[in-house]
């Protein structure tokens, strides 16, 4: 906690902090939705490729697409796997608002720690800003990084699949020209 007895905040300060919280939540939801879309598309492509491979009718192009779809799906799943923290966090600077931290405490200890932070506006803002910052770190370091790689792998797979298909079908294509 800081000495906040003299610091005054604009009446709009809470709106700024709430807006930042809502924006981070929206970004997290968008990442989850994008990952879900990519997982669905990748699972369909992978399932079709496996089905064709099992019947013996899979071309190298389809196997290539299936492999890239699997990797893209794996990365998308990794982006949305929740991390709740398996061990109690002893650090007093830990994000007390994160369930992975406060569920390792007794209810009374949790309530006492939060109430200790509610004594002054600056302490409340610091608590909220720590939550915003740490959620933003998770978004940047984990969700959006893995989601970005998932999309890149999927696009690379599509590109290489097209190239492979064109090579496989070069005689048919040249007869059309």
Coordinates of C-alpha atoms in Angstrom, one line a residue:
X1 CA 0.0 0.0 0.0
X2 CA 1.1 3.5 -0.6
X3 CA 0.6 6.7 1.4
X4 CA -2.3 8.1 -0.6
X5 CA -3.7 10.6 2.0
X6 CA -3.0 13.7 -0.1
X7 CA -3.5 12.4 -3.6
X8 CA -6.8 13.3 -5.3
X9 CA -8.2 11.7 -8.4
X10 CA -10.5 13.0 -11.1
X11 CA -14.1 11.8 -10.8
X12 CA -13.5 10.3 -14.2
X13 CA -10.6 8.1 -13.0
X14 CA -12.8 5.2 -12.2
X15 CA -14.4 5.3 -15.6
X16 CA -10.9 5.1 -17.2
X17 CA -10.0 2.1 -15.1
X18 CA -13.3 0.4 -15.8
X19 CA -13.0 1.1 -19.5
X20 CA -9.5 -0.5 -19.5
X21 CA -10.9 -3.5 -17.7
X22 CA -13.7 -3.9 -20.1
X23 CA -11.4 -3.5 -23.1
X24 CA -9.0 -6.2 -21.8
X25 CA -12.0 -8.5 -21.2
X26 CA -13.2 -7.9 -24.7
X27 CA -9.8 -8.6 -26.2
X28 CA -9.6 -11.9 -24.2
X29 CA -13.1 -12.9 -25.5
X30 CA -12.1 -12.0 -29.1
X31 CA -9.0 -14.2 -28.7
X32 CA -11.1 -17.0 -27.4
X33 CA -13.6 -16.7 -30.3
X34 CA -10.8 -16.5 -32.9
X35 CA -9.1 -19.6 -31.4
X36 CA -12.5 -21.4 -31.4
X37 CA -13.0 -20.6 -35.1
X38 CA -9.6 -21.7 -36.0
X39 CA -9.9 -24.9 -33.9
X40 CA -13.2 -25.7 -35.6
X41 CA -11.8 -25.2 -39.1
X42 CA -8.6 -27.1 -38.3
X43 CA -10.4 -30.0 -36.7
X44 CA -12.7 -30.4 -39.7
X45 CA -9.7 -30.3 -42.1
X46 CA -7.7 -32.7 -39.9
X47 CA -10.6 -35.1 -39.6
X48 CA -11.1 -35.2 -43.4
X49 CA -7.4 -35.8 -44.0
X50 CA -7.3 -38.6 -41.4
X51 CA -10.5 -40.1 -42.9
X52 CA -9.0 -40.0 -46.4
X53 CA -5.7 -41.4 -45.2
X54 CA -7.4 -44.3 -43.5
X55 CA -9.3 -45.2 -46.7
X56 CA -6.0 -45.1 -48.6
X57 CA -7.2 -42.2 -50.8
X58 CA -5.1 -39.4 -49.3
X59 CA -2.7 -37.6 -51.5
X60 CA 0.5 -36.0 -50.2
X61 CA -1.3 -32.6 -50.6
X62 CA -4.1 -33.7 -48.3
X63 CA -1.7 -35.2 -45.8
X64 CA 0.3 -31.9 -45.8
X65 CA -2.8 -29.9 -45.2
X66 CA -3.9 -32.3 -42.4
X67 CA -0.5 -31.9 -40.7
X68 CA -0.6 -28.1 -40.8
X69 CA -4.2 -28.1 -39.6
X70 CA -3.2 -30.3 -36.6
X71 CA -0.4 -27.9 -35.6
X72 CA -2.7 -24.9 -36.0
X73 CA -5.3 -26.5 -33.9
X74 CA -2.8 -27.5 -31.2
X75 CA -1.5 -23.9 -31.0
X76 CA -5.1 -22.5 -30.9
X77 CA -6.0 -24.9 -28.0
X78 CA -2.8 -23.9 -26.2
X79 CA -3.8 -20.3 -26.5
X80 CA -7.1 -20.8 -24.7
X81 CA -6.1 -23.4 -22.1
X82 CA -6.8 -21.7 -18.7
X83 CA -4.0 -21.4 -16.3
X84 CA -5.2 -21.3 -12.7
X85 CA -1.9 -21.6 -10.9
X86 CA -1.3 -24.8 -9.0
X87 CA 0.6 -23.5 -6.0
X88 CA -0.3 -20.8 -3.5
X89 CA 1.4 -17.5 -4.2
X90 CA 3.2 -16.0 -1.2
X91 CA 4.0 -12.7 -2.9
X92 CA 2.1 -9.8 -1.4
X93 CA 2.2 -8.2 -4.9
X94 CA 0.4 -11.1 -6.5
X95 CA -2.9 -10.2 -8.2
X96 CA -5.4 -10.8 -5.3
X97 CA -8.3 -10.4 -7.8
X98 CA -7.1 -13.4 -9.9
X99 CA -9.0 -16.6 -8.8
X100 CA -5.8 -18.6 -9.2
X101 CA -4.3 -16.6 -6.3
X102 CA -7.2 -16.0 -4.0
X103 CA -8.6 -19.6 -4.1
X104 CA -5.4 -20.7 -2.3
X105 CA -6.4 -18.5 0.7
X106 CA -9.0 -18.9 3.4
X107 CA -12.0 -16.8 2.7
X108 CA -11.2 -14.6 5.7
X109 CA -7.7 -14.0 4.6
X110 CA -8.9 -13.1 1.1
X111 CA -11.5 -10.7 2.5
X112 CA -9.0 -9.1 4.9
X113 CA -6.4 -8.6 2.1
X114 CA -9.0 -7.0 -0.2
X115 CA -10.4 -4.8 2.6
X116 CA -6.9 -3.6 3.4
X117 CA -6.6 -2.3 -0.1
X118 CA -10.0 -0.5 0.0
X119 CA -8.9 2.1 2.6
X120 CA -7.9 4.8 0.0
X121 CA -8.8 5.5 -3.6
X122 CA -5.2 5.2 -4.7
X123 CA -4.9 1.7 -3.2
X124 CA -8.2 0.7 -4.9
X125 CA -6.8 2.0 -8.2
X126 CA -3.5 0.2 -7.7
X127 CA -5.3 -3.0 -7.1
X128 CA -7.5 -2.6 -10.2
X129 CA -4.5 -1.5 -12.3
X130 CA -2.4 -4.5 -11.2
X131 CA -5.3 -6.7 -12.4
X132 CA -5.5 -4.9 -15.7
X133 CA -1.7 -5.0 -16.2
X134 CA -1.4 -8.7 -15.4
X135 CA -4.4 -9.6 -17.5
X136 CA -2.8 -7.6 -20.4
X137 CA 0.5 -9.5 -19.9
X138 CA -1.4 -12.8 -20.2
X139 CA -3.1 -11.6 -23.4
X140 CA 0.2 -10.4 -25.0
X141 CA 2.5 -13.2 -23.8
X142 CA 0.2 -16.1 -24.2
X143 CA -3.1 -15.8 -25.9
X144 CA -2.3 -13.4 -28.8
X145 CA 1.2 -14.8 -29.3
X146 CA 0.0 -18.4 -29.6
X147 CA -3.1 -17.4 -31.6
X148 CA -0.9 -15.5 -34.0
X149 CA 1.3 -18.5 -34.5
X150 CA -1.7 -20.7 -35.0
X151 CA -3.0 -18.4 -37.8
X152 CA 0.4 -18.2 -39.4
X153 CA 0.8 -22.0 -39.4
X154 CA -2.7 -22.4 -40.8
X155 CA -2.0 -19.9 -43.6
X156 CA 1.4 -21.5 -44.3
X157 CA -0.3 -24.8 -44.5
X158 CA -2.9 -23.5 -47.0
X159 CA -0.2 -21.9 -49.1
X160 CA 2.0 -25.0 -49.2
X161 CA -1.1 -27.1 -49.9
X162 CA -1.9 -24.9 -52.9
X163 CA 1.6 -25.1 -54.2
X164 CA 1.6 -28.9 -53.7
X165 CA -1.7 -29.2 -55.4
X166 CA -0.5 -27.1 -58.4
X167 CA 2.6 -29.3 -58.7
X168 CA 0.5 -32.5 -58.5
X169 CA -1.9 -31.2 -61.1
X170 CA 0.6 -29.5 -63.4
X171 CA -0.3 -31.7 -66.4
X172 CA -4.0 -31.1 -66.0
X173 CA -3.4 -27.4 -65.6
X174 CA -1.1 -27.2 -68.6
X175 CA -3.7 -29.0 -70.8
X176 CA -6.2 -26.4 -69.9
X177 CA -3.9 -23.5 -70.9

